[in-house]
Amino acid sequence: ETGVTQTPRHLVMGMTNKKSLKCEQHLGHNAMYWYKQSAKKPLELMFVYNFKEQTENNSVPSRFSPECPNSSHLFLHLHTLQPEDSALYLCASSQVPGDSAGELFFGEGSRLTVL
Amino acid sequence: SQKIEQNSEALNIQEGKTATLTCNYTNYSPAYLQWYRQDPGRGPVFLLLIRENEKEKRKERLKVTFDTTLKQSLFHITASQPADSATYLCALGLLSGNTPLVFGKGTRLSVIA
């Protein structure tokens, strides 16, 4: 399998549930990202990991908890979410540093609905 | 304040015509700019990169220009086809290397047969 794979593709959860989104990249990249995409808004960067170390946390509420056990896997743990957290959550990877100019490779996204 | 504006939320054009999408920015000094294509329910796909010292880049039917004086990038699709219908995102790269990209909202292009 190649590219960036996200599971599940669709998730419906109640506000009291705990769930996790998973991302796996098969590109040998050393940086991974979580983005949130809501209707009529730009992509919002949530978290960045370089070489498994978190380098950005873009003022994301603590109900979102990332985990990066190795440079190929990234998780987003979800608990006590709000309906406004319903969105498409996109994982991406890139090769940094170098001359790549940060081209991102995205997964297909996980569509989250919070009831 | 810093802004990235993709001027049209939606753009409809006739098949065979050239589609031109704009990306304007204020209070940024990007080192490079990227364009992505996103289909409904899918993740964005990288199309083209243009650096601050480049005026124009081409790839098949795609052409991107970058004017750092006007603070604007134009994205052209020549001989457009219905299969080109998608949302197109511009993204600014503020430094080389691992500084995260900043994205615009996107323009939804519809090519009508």
PDB file of C-alpha atoms in Angstrom:
ATOM      1  CA  GLU A   1       0.000   0.000   0.000  1.00  0.00           C
ATOM      2  CA  THR A   2       1.293   3.484  -0.806  1.00  0.00           C
ATOM      3  CA  GLY A   3       0.566   7.039   0.238  1.00  0.00           C
ATOM      4  CA  VAL A   4      -1.258   8.191   3.352  1.00  0.00           C
ATOM      5  CA  THR A   5      -4.056   6.044   4.782  1.00  0.00           C
ATOM      6  CA  GLN A   6      -6.629   7.255   7.261  1.00  0.00           C
ATOM      7  CA  THR A   7      -9.127   5.186   9.231  1.00  0.00           C
ATOM      8  CA  PRO A   8     -11.982   5.290   9.808  1.00  0.00           C
ATOM      9  CA  ARG A   9     -13.282   7.235   6.804  1.00  0.00           C
ATOM     10  CA  HIS A  10     -16.498   8.085   8.655  1.00  0.00           C
ATOM     11  CA  LEU A  11     -17.167   8.317  12.374  1.00  0.00           C
ATOM     12  CA  VAL A  12     -20.291   9.273  14.307  1.00  0.00           C
ATOM     13  CA  MET A  13     -19.903   9.743  18.031  1.00  0.00           C
ATOM     14  CA  GLY A  14     -21.757  11.127  20.985  1.00  0.00           C
ATOM     15  CA  MET A  15     -20.355  13.898  23.114  1.00  0.00           C
ATOM     16  CA  THR A  16     -19.402  11.515  25.896  1.00  0.00           C
ATOM     17  CA  ASN A  17     -17.650   8.926  23.697  1.00  0.00           C
ATOM     18  CA  LYS A  18     -13.932   8.338  23.335  1.00  0.00           C
ATOM     19  CA  LYS A  19     -12.655   7.433  19.883  1.00  0.00           C
ATOM     20  CA  SER A  20      -9.433   7.629  17.898  1.00  0.00           C
ATOM     21  CA  LEU A  21      -8.498   8.500  14.334  1.00  0.00           C
ATOM     22  CA  LYS A  22      -5.556   6.702  12.802  1.00  0.00           C
ATOM     23  CA  CYS A  23      -3.142   7.751  10.075  1.00  0.00           C
ATOM     24  CA  GLU A  24      -0.353   5.754   8.470  1.00  0.00           C
ATOM     25  CA  GLN A  25       2.097   6.940   5.816  1.00  0.00           C
ATOM     26  CA  HIS A  26       4.106   4.662   3.547  1.00  0.00           C
ATOM     27  CA  LEU A  27       6.229   7.394   1.955  1.00  0.00           C
ATOM     28  CA  GLY A  28       9.219   7.403   4.286  1.00  0.00           C
ATOM     29  CA  HIS A  29       8.468  10.971   5.351  1.00  0.00           C
ATOM     30  CA  ASN A  30       9.598  12.376   8.667  1.00  0.00           C
ATOM     31  CA  ALA A  31       6.849  14.935   9.368  1.00  0.00           C
ATOM     32  CA  MET A  32       3.151  14.313   9.950  1.00  0.00           C
ATOM     33  CA  TYR A  33       0.259  16.706  10.438  1.00  0.00           C
ATOM     34  CA  TRP A  34      -3.355  16.859  11.540  1.00  0.00           C
ATOM     35  CA  TYR A  35      -5.587  19.419   9.818  1.00  0.00           C
ATOM     36  CA  LYS A  36      -9.258  20.225  10.429  1.00  0.00           C
ATOM     37  CA  GLN A  37     -11.451  21.214   7.478  1.00  0.00           C
ATOM     38  CA  SER A  38     -14.847  22.777   8.148  1.00  0.00           C
ATOM     39  CA  ALA A  39     -17.284  24.054   5.552  1.00  0.00           C
ATOM     40  CA  LYS A  40     -16.327  27.424   4.054  1.00  0.00           C
ATOM     41  CA  LYS A  41     -13.184  27.703   6.174  1.00  0.00           C
ATOM     42  CA  PRO A  42      -9.534  27.270   5.270  1.00  0.00           C
ATOM     43  CA  LEU A  43      -7.682  24.187   6.359  1.00  0.00           C
ATOM     44  CA  GLU A  44      -6.776  24.667  10.023  1.00  0.00           C
ATOM     45  CA  LEU A  45      -3.489  23.218  11.192  1.00  0.00           C
ATOM     46  CA  MET A  46      -3.897  21.374  14.487  1.00  0.00           C
ATOM     47  CA  PHE A  47      -0.667  19.492  15.212  1.00  0.00           C
ATOM     48  CA  VAL A  48       2.727  18.906  13.622  1.00  0.00           C
ATOM     49  CA  TYR A  49       5.207  16.148  14.413  1.00  0.00           C
ATOM     50  CA  ASN A  50       8.790  16.185  13.100  1.00  0.00           C
ATOM     51  CA  PHE A  51      10.757  13.010  13.727  1.00  0.00           C
ATOM     52  CA  LYS A  52       8.046  11.917  16.227  1.00  0.00           C
ATOM     53  CA  GLU A  53       8.402  15.116  18.277  1.00  0.00           C
ATOM     54  CA  GLN A  54       5.491  17.512  18.461  1.00  0.00           C
ATOM     55  CA  THR A  55       6.626  20.867  17.105  1.00  0.00           C
ATOM     56  CA  GLU A  56       3.291  22.668  16.774  1.00  0.00           C
ATOM     57  CA  ASN A  57       0.107  22.708  18.774  1.00  0.00           C
ATOM     58  CA  ASN A  58      -2.072  25.350  17.227  1.00  0.00           C
ATOM     59  CA  SER A  59      -4.114  26.243  20.345  1.00  0.00           C
ATOM     60  CA  VAL A  60      -6.143  23.082  19.976  1.00  0.00           C
ATOM     61  CA  PRO A  61      -8.536  22.223  22.828  1.00  0.00           C
ATOM     62  CA  SER A  62      -7.359  19.450  25.114  1.00  0.00           C
ATOM     63  CA  ARG A  63     -10.292  17.241  24.054  1.00  0.00           C
ATOM     64  CA  PHE A  64      -8.090  16.503  21.024  1.00  0.00           C
ATOM     65  CA  SER A  65      -4.988  14.545  21.971  1.00  0.00           C
ATOM     66  CA  PRO A  66      -2.403  13.535  19.355  1.00  0.00           C
ATOM     67  CA  GLU A  67      -0.010  10.619  19.551  1.00  0.00           C
ATOM     68  CA  CYS A  68       2.906   9.813  17.251  1.00  0.00           C
ATOM     69  CA  PRO A  69       4.525   6.505  18.257  1.00  0.00           C
ATOM     70  CA  ASN A  70       6.850   6.477  15.218  1.00  0.00           C
ATOM     71  CA  SER A  71       7.423   8.478  12.057  1.00  0.00           C
ATOM     72  CA  SER A  72       4.907   6.374  10.089  1.00  0.00           C
ATOM     73  CA  HIS A  73       1.914   6.475  12.436  1.00  0.00           C
ATOM     74  CA  LEU A  74      -0.160   9.288  13.846  1.00  0.00           C
ATOM     75  CA  PHE A  75      -3.265   9.141  16.004  1.00  0.00           C
ATOM     76  CA  LEU A  76      -5.812  11.704  17.099  1.00  0.00           C
ATOM     77  CA  HIS A  77      -7.598  10.712  20.298  1.00  0.00           C
ATOM     78  CA  LEU A  78     -11.005  12.267  20.767  1.00  0.00           C
ATOM     79  CA  HIS A  79     -12.977  12.644  23.992  1.00  0.00           C
ATOM     80  CA  THR A  80     -15.922  14.725  25.173  1.00  0.00           C
ATOM     81  CA  LEU A  81     -16.211  16.470  21.817  1.00  0.00           C
ATOM     82  CA  GLN A  82     -18.722  19.162  20.933  1.00  0.00           C
ATOM     83  CA  PRO A  83     -21.056  19.277  17.913  1.00  0.00           C
ATOM     84  CA  GLU A  84     -18.952  22.124  16.466  1.00  0.00           C
ATOM     85  CA  ASP A  85     -16.041  19.675  16.242  1.00  0.00           C
ATOM     86  CA  SER A  86     -17.868  17.909  13.402  1.00  0.00           C
ATOM     87  CA  ALA A  87     -15.593  18.285  10.371  1.00  0.00           C
ATOM     88  CA  LEU A  88     -13.279  16.485   7.976  1.00  0.00           C
ATOM     89  CA  TYR A  89     -10.014  15.637   9.733  1.00  0.00           C
ATOM     90  CA  LEU A  90      -7.100  15.327   7.358  1.00  0.00           C
ATOM     91  CA  CYS A  91      -3.748  13.742   8.012  1.00  0.00           C
ATOM     92  CA  ALA A  92      -0.751  14.710   5.890  1.00  0.00           C
ATOM     93  CA  SER A  93       2.945  13.924   5.674  1.00  0.00           C
ATOM     94  CA  SER A  94       5.969  15.628   4.161  1.00  0.00           C
ATOM     95  CA  GLN A  95       9.724  15.273   3.901  1.00  0.00           C
ATOM     96  CA  VAL A  96      11.589  17.886   5.921  1.00  0.00           C
ATOM     97  CA  PRO A  97      14.028  19.532   5.897  1.00  0.00           C
ATOM     98  CA  GLY A  98      15.455  19.811   2.442  1.00  0.00           C
ATOM     99  CA  ASP A  99      14.530  21.259  -0.884  1.00  0.00           C
ATOM    100  CA  SER A 100      11.063  19.779  -0.924  1.00  0.00           C
ATOM    101  CA  ALA A 101       9.479  23.127   0.012  1.00  0.00           C
ATOM    102  CA  GLY A 102       7.046  21.320   2.252  1.00  0.00           C
ATOM    103  CA  GLU A 103       4.835  19.628  -0.329  1.00  0.00           C
ATOM    104  CA  LEU A 104       2.109  17.842   1.612  1.00  0.00           C
ATOM    105  CA  PHE A 105       0.696  14.418   0.885  1.00  0.00           C
ATOM    106  CA  PHE A 106      -2.802  14.100   2.321  1.00  0.00           C
ATOM    107  CA  GLY A 107      -4.906  11.140   3.288  1.00  0.00           C
ATOM    108  CA  GLU A 108      -8.536  10.872   2.239  1.00  0.00           C
ATOM    109  CA  GLY A 109      -9.739  12.233   5.556  1.00  0.00           C
ATOM    110  CA  SER A 110     -11.970  11.057   8.377  1.00  0.00           C
ATOM    111  CA  ARG A 111     -15.434  12.613   8.332  1.00  0.00           C
ATOM    112  CA  LEU A 112     -16.424  13.116  11.970  1.00  0.00           C
ATOM    113  CA  THR A 113     -19.952  13.831  13.139  1.00  0.00           C
ATOM    114  CA  VAL A 114     -20.540  14.635  16.804  1.00  0.00           C
ATOM    115  CA  LEU A 115     -24.134  14.253  17.962  1.00  0.00           C
TER     116      LEU A 115
ATOM    117  CA  SER B   1      -3.840  41.323   9.880  1.00  0.00           C
ATOM    118  CA  GLN B   2      -2.590  38.436   7.770  1.00  0.00           C
ATOM    119  CA  LYS B   3      -4.969  37.178   5.095  1.00  0.00           C
ATOM    120  CA  ILE B   4      -5.055  34.819   2.170  1.00  0.00           C
ATOM    121  CA  GLU B   5      -7.950  35.403  -0.192  1.00  0.00           C
ATOM    122  CA  GLN B   6      -9.037  33.245  -3.055  1.00  0.00           C
ATOM    123  CA  ASN B   7     -11.272  35.765  -4.689  1.00  0.00           C
ATOM    124  CA  SER B   8     -14.031  33.552  -5.966  1.00  0.00           C
ATOM    125  CA  GLU B   9     -15.788  31.038  -3.764  1.00  0.00           C
ATOM    126  CA  ALA B  10     -17.135  29.438  -6.930  1.00  0.00           C
ATOM    127  CA  LEU B  11     -16.330  29.790 -10.615  1.00  0.00           C
ATOM    128  CA  ASN B  12     -18.296  28.375 -13.558  1.00  0.00           C
ATOM    129  CA  ILE B  13     -16.785  28.208 -17.029  1.00  0.00           C
ATOM    130  CA  GLN B  14     -17.548  26.600 -20.354  1.00  0.00           C
ATOM    131  CA  GLU B  15     -15.624  23.528 -21.454  1.00  0.00           C
ATOM    132  CA  GLY B  16     -12.654  24.408 -23.631  1.00  0.00           C
ATOM    133  CA  LYS B  17     -12.143  27.855 -22.096  1.00  0.00           C
ATOM    134  CA  THR B  18      -9.281  28.883 -19.834  1.00  0.00           C
ATOM    135  CA  ALA B  19     -10.087  28.976 -16.123  1.00  0.00           C
ATOM    136  CA  THR B  20      -8.205  31.589 -14.088  1.00  0.00           C
ATOM    137  CA  LEU B  21      -8.213  31.397 -10.301  1.00  0.00           C
ATOM    138  CA  THR B  22      -6.663  34.061  -8.075  1.00  0.00           C
ATOM    139  CA  CYS B  23      -4.896  33.920  -4.745  1.00  0.00           C
ATOM    140  CA  ASN B  24      -4.087  37.207  -3.005  1.00  0.00           C
ATOM    141  CA  TYR B  25      -2.306  37.625   0.286  1.00  0.00           C
ATOM    142  CA  THR B  26      -1.604  40.463   2.709  1.00  0.00           C
ATOM    143  CA  ASN B  27       1.005  40.825   5.437  1.00  0.00           C
ATOM    144  CA  TYR B  28       2.845  37.667   4.430  1.00  0.00           C
ATOM    145  CA  SER B  29       6.244  37.278   2.768  1.00  0.00           C
ATOM    146  CA  PRO B  30       6.046  33.792   1.307  1.00  0.00           C
ATOM    147  CA  ALA B  31       9.123  31.950   0.145  1.00  0.00           C
ATOM    148  CA  TYR B  32       6.943  29.818  -2.128  1.00  0.00           C
ATOM    149  CA  LEU B  33       3.355  29.115  -3.014  1.00  0.00           C
ATOM    150  CA  GLN B  34       1.612  25.831  -3.752  1.00  0.00           C
ATOM    151  CA  TRP B  35      -1.645  24.889  -5.438  1.00  0.00           C
ATOM    152  CA  TYR B  36      -3.708  21.842  -4.526  1.00  0.00           C
ATOM    153  CA  ARG B  37      -6.788  20.197  -6.007  1.00  0.00           C
ATOM    154  CA  GLN B  38      -9.481  18.756  -3.749  1.00  0.00           C
ATOM    155  CA  ASP B  39     -12.401  16.613  -4.893  1.00  0.00           C
ATOM    156  CA  PRO B  40     -15.524  16.264  -2.702  1.00  0.00           C
ATOM    157  CA  GLY B  41     -14.930  14.010   0.301  1.00  0.00           C
ATOM    158  CA  ARG B  42     -11.259  13.524  -0.583  1.00  0.00           C
ATOM    159  CA  GLY B  43      -7.964  14.919   0.637  1.00  0.00           C
ATOM    160  CA  PRO B  44      -6.159  17.683  -1.291  1.00  0.00           C
ATOM    161  CA  VAL B  45      -3.658  16.637  -3.957  1.00  0.00           C
ATOM    162  CA  PHE B  46      -0.539  18.695  -4.710  1.00  0.00           C
ATOM    163  CA  LEU B  47      -0.402  20.218  -8.191  1.00  0.00           C
ATOM    164  CA  LEU B  48       2.306  22.863  -8.517  1.00  0.00           C
ATOM    165  CA  LEU B  49       4.914  24.756  -6.542  1.00  0.00           C
ATOM    166  CA  ILE B  50       6.290  28.177  -7.453  1.00  0.00           C
ATOM    167  CA  ARG B  51       9.076  29.931  -5.550  1.00  0.00           C
ATOM    168  CA  GLU B  52       9.393  33.641  -4.826  1.00  0.00           C
ATOM    169  CA  ASN B  53      12.138  34.084  -7.430  1.00  0.00           C
ATOM    170  CA  GLU B  54      10.071  32.425 -10.184  1.00  0.00           C
ATOM    171  CA  LYS B  55       7.539  34.270 -12.310  1.00  0.00           C
ATOM    172  CA  GLU B  56       5.788  31.343 -13.936  1.00  0.00           C
ATOM    173  CA  LYS B  57       5.551  27.558 -13.799  1.00  0.00           C
ATOM    174  CA  ARG B  58       3.830  25.186 -16.195  1.00  0.00           C
ATOM    175  CA  LYS B  59       2.696  21.588 -16.016  1.00  0.00           C
ATOM    176  CA  GLU B  60       0.706  20.210 -18.936  1.00  0.00           C
ATOM    177  CA  ARG B  61      -2.493  22.354 -19.113  1.00  0.00           C
ATOM    178  CA  LEU B  62      -1.708  24.122 -15.835  1.00  0.00           C
ATOM    179  CA  LYS B  63       0.122  27.414 -15.437  1.00  0.00           C
ATOM    180  CA  VAL B  64       0.882  29.318 -12.241  1.00  0.00           C
ATOM    181  CA  THR B  65       2.231  32.850 -11.927  1.00  0.00           C
ATOM    182  CA  PHE B  66       3.598  34.528  -8.822  1.00  0.00           C
ATOM    183  CA  ASP B  67       3.860  38.305  -8.493  1.00  0.00           C
ATOM    184  CA  THR B  68       5.432  39.278  -5.162  1.00  0.00           C
ATOM    185  CA  THR B  69       4.881  42.970  -5.908  1.00  0.00           C
ATOM    186  CA  LEU B  70       1.146  42.528  -6.378  1.00  0.00           C
ATOM    187  CA  LYS B  71       1.145  39.803  -3.694  1.00  0.00           C
ATOM    188  CA  GLN B  72      -0.813  37.574  -6.004  1.00  0.00           C
ATOM    189  CA  SER B  73      -0.715  34.190  -7.678  1.00  0.00           C
ATOM    190  CA  LEU B  74      -2.813  33.242 -10.682  1.00  0.00           C
ATOM    191  CA  PHE B  75      -3.647  29.633 -11.518  1.00  0.00           C
ATOM    192  CA  HIS B  76      -4.711  28.878 -15.086  1.00  0.00           C
ATOM    193  CA  ILE B  77      -6.210  25.731 -16.576  1.00  0.00           C
ATOM    194  CA  THR B  78      -6.237  25.874 -20.357  1.00  0.00           C
ATOM    195  CA  ALA B  79      -8.656  23.877 -22.533  1.00  0.00           C
ATOM    196  CA  SER B  80     -10.689  23.106 -19.436  1.00  0.00           C
ATOM    197  CA  GLN B  81     -12.635  19.847 -19.179  1.00  0.00           C
ATOM    198  CA  PRO B  82     -15.512  18.730 -16.938  1.00  0.00           C
ATOM    199  CA  ALA B  83     -12.981  16.473 -15.160  1.00  0.00           C
ATOM    200  CA  ASP B  84     -11.198  19.637 -13.984  1.00  0.00           C
ATOM    201  CA  SER B  85     -14.211  20.455 -11.791  1.00  0.00           C
ATOM    202  CA  ALA B  86     -12.958  20.499  -8.196  1.00  0.00           C
ATOM    203  CA  THR B  87     -11.955  22.882  -5.427  1.00  0.00           C
ATOM    204  CA  TYR B  88      -8.529  24.449  -5.850  1.00  0.00           C
ATOM    205  CA  LEU B  89      -6.561  25.590  -2.796  1.00  0.00           C
ATOM    206  CA  CYS B  90      -3.592  27.898  -2.659  1.00  0.00           C
ATOM    207  CA  ALA B  91      -1.110  27.610   0.186  1.00  0.00           C
ATOM    208  CA  LEU B  92       1.741  29.870   1.249  1.00  0.00           C
ATOM    209  CA  GLY B  93       5.072  28.572   2.444  1.00  0.00           C
ATOM    210  CA  LEU B  94       6.618  31.147   4.726  1.00  0.00           C
ATOM    211  CA  LEU B  95      10.119  29.665   4.917  1.00  0.00           C
ATOM    212  CA  SER B  96      11.963  26.807   3.279  1.00  0.00           C
ATOM    213  CA  GLY B  97      11.883  23.507   5.080  1.00  0.00           C
ATOM    214  CA  ASN B  98       9.430  22.575   7.801  1.00  0.00           C
ATOM    215  CA  THR B  99       7.348  25.683   8.454  1.00  0.00           C
ATOM    216  CA  PRO B 100       3.720  24.596   8.025  1.00  0.00           C
ATOM    217  CA  LEU B 101       1.793  25.872   5.035  1.00  0.00           C
ATOM    218  CA  VAL B 102      -0.983  28.463   5.378  1.00  0.00           C
ATOM    219  CA  PHE B 103      -4.036  27.686   3.228  1.00  0.00           C
ATOM    220  CA  GLY B 104      -6.707  29.777   1.546  1.00  0.00           C
ATOM    221  CA  LYS B 105     -10.390  28.761   1.604  1.00  0.00           C
ATOM    222  CA  GLY B 106     -10.334  27.487  -1.950  1.00  0.00           C
ATOM    223  CA  THR B 107     -12.248  28.164  -5.152  1.00  0.00           C
ATOM    224  CA  ARG B 108     -14.812  25.623  -6.376  1.00  0.00           C
ATOM    225  CA  LEU B 109     -14.461  25.352 -10.133  1.00  0.00           C
ATOM    226  CA  SER B 110     -17.251  23.887 -12.279  1.00  0.00           C
ATOM    227  CA  VAL B 111     -16.520  23.226 -15.951  1.00  0.00           C
ATOM    228  CA  ILE B 112     -19.752  22.947 -17.888  1.00  0.00           C
ATOM    229  CA  ALA B 113     -19.927  20.766 -20.995  1.00  0.00           C
TER     230      ALA B 113
END
